GROMACS .gro file of C-alpha atoms in nm:
model
  274
    1THR     CA    1  -5.381  -6.946   0.797
    2VAL     CA    2  -5.678  -7.041   1.012
    3PRO     CA    3  -5.660  -7.129   1.383
    4GLY     CA    4  -5.688  -7.490   1.489
    5THR     CA    5  -5.660  -7.815   1.299
    6SER     CA    6  -6.016  -7.865   1.174
    7SER     CA    7  -6.311  -7.685   1.018
    8ILE     CA    8  -6.683  -7.738   0.953
    9ALA     CA    9  -6.766  -7.844   0.596
   10PHE     CA   10  -7.078  -7.701   0.426
   11ASP     CA   11  -7.178  -7.856   0.091
   12GLY     CA   12  -7.399  -7.571  -0.035
   13THR     CA   13  -7.717  -7.779  -0.043
   14GLY     CA   14  -7.884  -7.700   0.289
   15ASP     CA   15  -7.608  -7.739   0.549
   16TYR     CA   16  -7.627  -7.479   0.824
   17LEU     CA   17  -7.622  -7.410   1.196
   18SER     CA   18  -7.922  -7.257   1.372
   19VAL     CA   19  -7.976  -7.136   1.726
   20ALA     CA   20  -8.291  -7.046   1.915
   21ALA     CA   21  -8.398  -6.695   2.005
   22SER     CA   22  -8.189  -6.534   2.277
   23SER     CA   23  -8.166  -6.196   2.447
   24ASP     CA   24  -7.791  -6.221   2.376
   25TRP     CA   25  -7.868  -6.132   2.013
   26VAL     CA   26  -8.023  -5.798   2.115
   27MET     CA   27  -7.730  -5.559   2.078
   28GLY     CA   28  -7.935  -5.241   2.104
   29SER     CA   29  -7.718  -4.933   2.051
   30GLY     CA   30  -7.410  -5.096   2.206
   31GLU     CA   31  -7.087  -5.206   2.047
   32TRP     CA   32  -7.044  -5.554   1.899
   33THR     CA   33  -6.825  -5.773   1.676
   34VAL     CA   34  -6.928  -6.061   1.449
   35GLU     CA   35  -6.632  -6.254   1.308
   36ASN     CA   36  -6.532  -6.587   1.160
   37TRP     CA   37  -6.290  -6.763   0.928
   38VAL     CA   38  -6.429  -6.892   0.596
   39TYR     CA   39  -6.300  -7.088   0.295
   40ASN     CA   40  -6.518  -7.072  -0.015
   41THR     CA   41  -6.500  -7.359  -0.266
   42ALA     CA   42  -6.771  -7.240  -0.507
   43THR     CA   43  -6.689  -7.070  -0.838
   44THR     CA   44  -7.023  -6.890  -0.862
   45ASN     CA   45  -7.281  -6.855  -0.586
   46SER     CA   46  -7.451  -6.622  -0.343
   47ALA     CA   47  -7.438  -6.742   0.015
   48VAL     CA   48  -7.456  -6.615   0.368
   49ILE     CA   49  -7.112  -6.681   0.510
   50SER     CA   50  -7.176  -6.552   0.861
   51TRP     CA   51  -7.459  -6.431   1.083
   52SER     CA   52  -7.819  -6.405   0.955
   53GLN     CA   53  -8.133  -6.288   1.137
   54ARG     CA   54  -8.266  -6.123   0.828
   55ASN     CA   55  -8.613  -6.241   0.722
   56ASP     CA   56  -8.938  -6.378   0.855
   57ALA     CA   57  -9.107  -6.690   0.717
   58THR     CA   58  -9.239  -6.497   0.413
   59LEU     CA   59  -8.888  -6.370   0.326
   60SER     CA   60  -8.985  -6.019   0.440
   61PRO     CA   61  -8.687  -5.831   0.589
   62LEU     CA   62  -8.726  -5.762   0.959
   63PRO     CA   63  -8.623  -5.428   1.113
   64ASP     CA   64  -8.314  -5.407   1.337
   65THR     CA   65  -8.159  -5.722   1.184
   66MET     CA   66  -7.843  -5.780   0.986
   67GLN     CA   67  -7.668  -6.043   0.779
   68ILE     CA   68  -7.321  -6.094   0.632
   69TRP     CA   69  -7.285  -6.274   0.301
   70GLY     CA   70  -7.061  -6.322   0.001
   71GLU     CA   71  -7.135  -6.316  -0.370
   72THR     CA   72  -6.895  -6.517  -0.586
   73SER     CA   73  -6.826  -6.471  -0.955
   74SER     CA   74  -6.547  -6.655  -1.142
   75GLY     CA   75  -6.399  -6.757  -0.809
   76ALA     CA   76  -6.373  -6.405  -0.659
   77THR     CA   77  -6.600  -6.333  -0.360
   78THR     CA   78  -6.732  -5.991  -0.257
   79VAL     CA   79  -6.828  -5.957   0.111
   80THR     CA   80  -7.134  -5.755   0.213
   81TRP     CA   81  -7.280  -5.647   0.548
   82GLN     CA   82  -7.642  -5.536   0.539
   83PHE     CA   83  -7.868  -5.390   0.809
   84ARG     CA   84  -8.243  -5.333   0.793
   85ASN     CA   85  -8.319  -5.028   1.005
   86ALA     CA   86  -8.639  -4.948   1.196
   87ALA     CA   87  -8.763  -4.733   0.907
   88GLY     CA   88  -8.749  -5.034   0.674
   89SER     CA   89  -8.446  -4.923   0.470
   90ASN     CA   90  -8.150  -5.144   0.386
   91GLN     CA   91  -7.811  -5.005   0.487
   92THR     CA   92  -7.522  -5.180   0.313
   93ILE     CA   93  -7.144  -5.198   0.331
   94VAL     CA   94  -6.969  -5.372   0.041
   95HIS     CA   95  -6.600  -5.434   0.105
   96GLN     CA   96  -6.377  -5.291  -0.164
   97ASN     CA   97  -6.156  -5.602  -0.173
   98THR     CA   98  -6.250  -5.953  -0.284
   99PHE     CA   99  -6.104  -6.286  -0.183
  100ALA     CA  100  -6.013  -6.580  -0.402
  101LYS     CA  101  -6.170  -6.925  -0.413
  102ASP     CA  102  -6.001  -7.195  -0.203
  103THR     CA  103  -5.848  -6.941   0.036
  104TRP     CA  104  -5.892  -6.900   0.411
  105VAL     CA  105  -5.996  -6.544   0.503
  106HIS     CA  106  -6.103  -6.367   0.821
  107ILE     CA  107  -6.423  -6.160   0.810
  108ALA     CA  108  -6.538  -5.922   1.083
  109ALA     CA  109  -6.817  -5.667   1.112
  110VAL     CA  110  -6.770  -5.424   1.402
  111ARG     CA  111  -6.977  -5.148   1.560
  112SER     CA  112  -6.747  -4.903   1.739
  113SER     CA  113  -6.856  -4.558   1.861
  114ASN     CA  114  -7.174  -4.590   1.650
  115THR     CA  115  -6.978  -4.660   1.330
  116VAL     CA  116  -7.007  -4.999   1.160
  117THR     CA  117  -6.699  -5.115   0.967
  118LEU     CA  118  -6.647  -5.433   0.768
  119TYR     CA  119  -6.302  -5.595   0.778
  120LEU     CA  120  -6.156  -5.850   0.536
  121ASP     CA  121  -5.831  -6.009   0.657
  122GLY     CA  122  -5.795  -5.710   0.890
  123VAL     CA  123  -5.834  -5.448   0.617
  124ALA     CA  124  -6.109  -5.197   0.697
  125SER     CA  125  -6.379  -5.117   0.443
  126THR     CA  126  -6.348  -4.775   0.281
  127SER     CA  127  -6.722  -4.727   0.334
  128THR     CA  128  -6.879  -4.737   0.680
  129TYR     CA  129  -7.226  -4.690   0.829
  130ASP     CA  130  -7.323  -4.428   1.085
  131ALA     CA  131  -7.547  -4.620   1.326
  132THR     CA  132  -7.614  -4.332   1.566
  133GLY     CA  133  -7.952  -4.388   1.732
  134GLU     CA  134  -7.993  -4.732   1.572
  135ASP     CA  135  -8.082  -5.042   1.773
  136MET     CA  136  -7.956  -5.370   1.629
  137GLY     CA  137  -8.052  -5.731   1.685
  138LEU     CA  138  -8.368  -5.919   1.781
  139ASN     CA  139  -8.454  -6.191   2.030
  140ARG     CA  140  -8.516  -6.447   1.755
  141VAL     CA  141  -8.359  -6.740   1.573
  142ALA     CA  142  -8.023  -6.691   1.404
  143LYS     CA  143  -7.840  -6.901   1.145
  144ILE     CA  144  -7.484  -6.947   1.025
  145GLY     CA  145  -7.399  -7.078   0.679
  146THR     CA  146  -7.730  -6.985   0.516
  147GLN     CA  147  -7.989  -6.710   0.506
  148ASP     CA  148  -8.217  -6.768   0.801
  149SER     CA  149  -8.539  -6.816   0.600
  150ASP     CA  150  -8.411  -6.928   0.259
  151THR     CA  151  -8.164  -7.215   0.270
  152SER     CA  152  -8.107  -7.202  -0.106
  153TYR     CA  153  -7.855  -6.930  -0.020
  154ALA     CA  154  -7.603  -7.160   0.144
  155LEU     CA  155  -7.228  -7.167   0.194
  156GLU     CA  156  -7.027  -7.416  -0.010
  157GLY     CA  157  -6.695  -7.445   0.168
  158TYR     CA  158  -6.558  -7.444   0.521
  159MET     CA  159  -6.592  -7.231   0.833
  160ASP     CA  160  -6.421  -7.209   1.170
  161GLU     CA  161  -6.385  -6.990   1.478
  162PHE     CA  162  -6.717  -6.805   1.474
  163ARG     CA  163  -6.737  -6.547   1.754
  164LEU     CA  164  -7.003  -6.293   1.852
  165SER     CA  165  -6.901  -6.031   2.108
  166ASN     CA  166  -7.067  -5.739   2.282
  167THR     CA  167  -6.761  -5.519   2.238
  168ALA     CA  168  -6.568  -5.367   1.948
  169ARG     CA  169  -6.277  -5.609   1.910
  170TYR     CA  170  -6.121  -5.406   1.628
  171THR     CA  171  -6.122  -5.029   1.580
  172SER     CA  172  -5.866  -5.002   1.298
  173GLY     CA  173  -5.673  -5.228   1.061
  174PHE     CA  174  -5.529  -5.540   1.226
  175THR     CA  175  -5.364  -5.874   1.163
  176PRO     CA  176  -5.613  -6.156   1.231
  177SER     CA  177  -5.504  -6.385   1.512
  178THR     CA  178  -5.398  -6.736   1.413
  179THR     CA  179  -5.464  -6.856   1.767
  180GLU     CA  180  -5.798  -7.013   1.853
  181PHE     CA  181  -6.036  -6.767   2.018
  182THR     CA  182  -6.097  -6.802   2.389
  183ALA     CA  183  -6.409  -6.697   2.574
  184ASP     CA  184  -6.396  -6.385   2.787
  185SER     CA  185  -6.657  -6.166   2.960
  186ASN     CA  186  -6.753  -6.006   2.626
  187THR     CA  187  -6.805  -6.333   2.436
  188LEU     CA  188  -7.171  -6.410   2.362
  189LEU     CA  189  -7.115  -6.699   2.124
  190LEU     CA  190  -6.805  -6.899   2.026
  191ILE     CA  191  -6.798  -7.198   1.793
  192HIS     CA  192  -6.484  -7.407   1.748
  193SER     CA  193  -6.509  -7.671   1.475
  194ASN     CA  194  -6.300  -7.912   1.680
  195TRP     CA  195  -6.465  -7.855   2.017
  196ASP     CA  196  -6.569  -8.191   2.162
  197GLY     CA  197  -6.918  -8.066   2.250
  198GLY     CA  198  -7.015  -8.128   1.887
  199LEU     CA  199  -7.058  -7.925   1.570
  200GLY     CA  200  -7.221  -7.591   1.652
  201ALA     CA  201  -7.159  -7.625   2.025
  202ASP     CA  202  -7.111  -7.291   2.198
  203SER     CA  203  -6.794  -7.270   2.408
  204SER     CA  204  -6.858  -6.914   2.527
  205GLY     CA  205  -7.018  -7.038   2.849
  206ASN     CA  206  -7.359  -6.898   2.750
  207ALA     CA  207  -7.500  -7.233   2.625
  208ASN     CA  208  -7.614  -7.084   2.293
  209ASP     CA  209  -7.565  -7.417   2.118
  210PHE     CA  210  -7.654  -7.428   1.749
  211THR     CA  211  -7.851  -7.718   1.601
  212PRO     CA  212  -7.677  -7.869   1.293
  213THR     CA  213  -7.894  -7.932   0.986
  214ASN     CA  214  -7.754  -8.181   0.732
  215LEU     CA  215  -7.421  -8.164   0.915
  216VAL     CA  216  -7.283  -8.482   1.070
  217ALA     CA  217  -6.956  -8.597   1.225
  218THR     CA  218  -6.797  -8.653   0.886
  219ASP     CA  219  -6.846  -8.283   0.808
  220GLN     CA  220  -6.589  -8.201   1.073
  221MET     CA  221  -6.275  -8.179   0.863
  222VAL     CA  222  -5.928  -8.221   1.013
  223ASP     CA  223  -5.803  -7.982   0.748
  224SER     CA  224  -5.644  -7.640   0.771
  225PRO     CA  225  -5.376  -7.448   0.581
  226THR     CA  226  -5.116  -7.601   0.816
  227ASN     CA  227  -5.264  -7.953   0.798
  228ASN     CA  228  -5.390  -7.964   0.442
  229PHE     CA  229  -5.537  -8.238   0.226
  230ALA     CA  230  -5.629  -8.248  -0.141
  231THR     CA  231  -5.980  -8.207  -0.280
  232PHE     CA  232  -6.105  -8.254  -0.634
  233ASN     CA  233  -6.017  -7.962  -0.861
  234ALA     CA  234  -6.343  -7.857  -1.031
  235VAL     CA  235  -6.160  -7.601  -1.246
  236VAL     CA  236  -5.989  -7.876  -1.448
  237LYS     CA  237  -6.265  -8.009  -1.674
  238SER     CA  238  -6.314  -8.373  -1.768
  239TYR     CA  239  -6.330  -8.451  -2.139
  240SER     CA  240  -6.699  -8.530  -2.090
  241ASP     CA  241  -6.743  -8.209  -1.886
  242GLU     CA  242  -7.019  -8.376  -1.687
  243VAL     CA  243  -6.855  -8.450  -1.352
  244ALA     CA  244  -7.058  -8.302  -1.065
  245TYR     CA  245  -6.877  -8.198  -0.747
  246SER     CA  246  -7.023  -8.168  -0.397
  247GLU     CA  247  -6.933  -8.198  -0.026
  248GLY     CA  248  -6.680  -7.918  -0.066
  249ASN     CA  249  -6.525  -8.096  -0.368
  250LEU     CA  250  -6.464  -8.413  -0.165
  251LYS     CA  251  -6.713  -8.600  -0.385
  252ALA     CA  252  -6.702  -8.637  -0.764
  253ASP     CA  253  -6.991  -8.794  -0.959
  254SER     CA  254  -6.956  -8.871  -1.331
  255GLN     CA  255  -7.339  -8.896  -1.350
  256GLY     CA  256  -7.342  -9.216  -1.554
  257ASN     CA  257  -7.077  -9.104  -1.803
  258TRP     CA  258  -6.709  -9.164  -1.845
  259GLY     CA  259  -6.520  -8.884  -1.674
  260SER     CA  260  -6.197  -8.798  -1.498
  261SER     CA  261  -6.103  -8.578  -1.202
  262VAL     CA  262  -5.774  -8.440  -1.075
  263LEU     CA  263  -5.680  -8.319  -0.730
  264THR     CA  264  -5.571  -7.980  -0.602
  265GLN     CA  265  -5.230  -8.113  -0.499
  266SER     CA  266  -4.977  -8.273  -0.733
  267ILE     CA  267  -4.708  -8.530  -0.658
  268SER     CA  268  -4.339  -8.467  -0.725
  269ASP     CA  269  -4.115  -8.726  -0.559
  270GLY     CA  270  -4.090  -8.910  -0.231
  271LYS     CA  271  -4.355  -9.118  -0.052
  272TRP     CA  272  -4.721  -9.016  -0.066
  273TYR     CA  273  -5.039  -9.141   0.099
  274PHE     CA  274  -5.385  -9.101  -0.055
   0.00000   0.00000   0.00000
């Protein structure tokens, strides 16, 4: 279950949110939490599903930056947190659990008492990172839904309730809240998909509004596990096997051939609207 009644749709072909440089992104040696809800619709991909400040314009990793991404194979996604330290070495946490395609999950990376832990649906990673003496974050652009300097690594699916905090929200296993986040004194950035300020608008009170790229009003989906609508089911193949799916499987293109598509929800009896 995901909070709220809507989400932001990313089609995997260059949709993302970006925000200008800010001193709010400089965490230093303090505690922090990066979290969001995500719903992956891709069978196989590699995409940043949360925060990215990773690379410069030449794709060279920058020190003191981190990113959170998922790698999907056969519909199962592995979540990874990676930090580039001041010495130029990558420090990585790979969560031991995966999550299935077409499933809402909560992801959180937390620095508490100089230990970084990655959580998936409230379950802590068995591996952690000792960040003693490490400064994290830079006063530079950040992106959500794609790697900050290479938009070919882009999320195909949905996202909601992105929050960045300057405190450790979670210090052990927990049950993710199904209530929409609210801004408090520790909230640096908060994005609700259904906030009337627009897609990517920051409701934390810090005016860190993201600029949408290739995201428009129709990418705001009034769809959640409690208010759910069908999409095309790309797993069921057409006899021509040439139907191309996009827009989070809301669009099916037979590419000039005869083809057929089925939906992710079936009809039994009663009255139905489509």
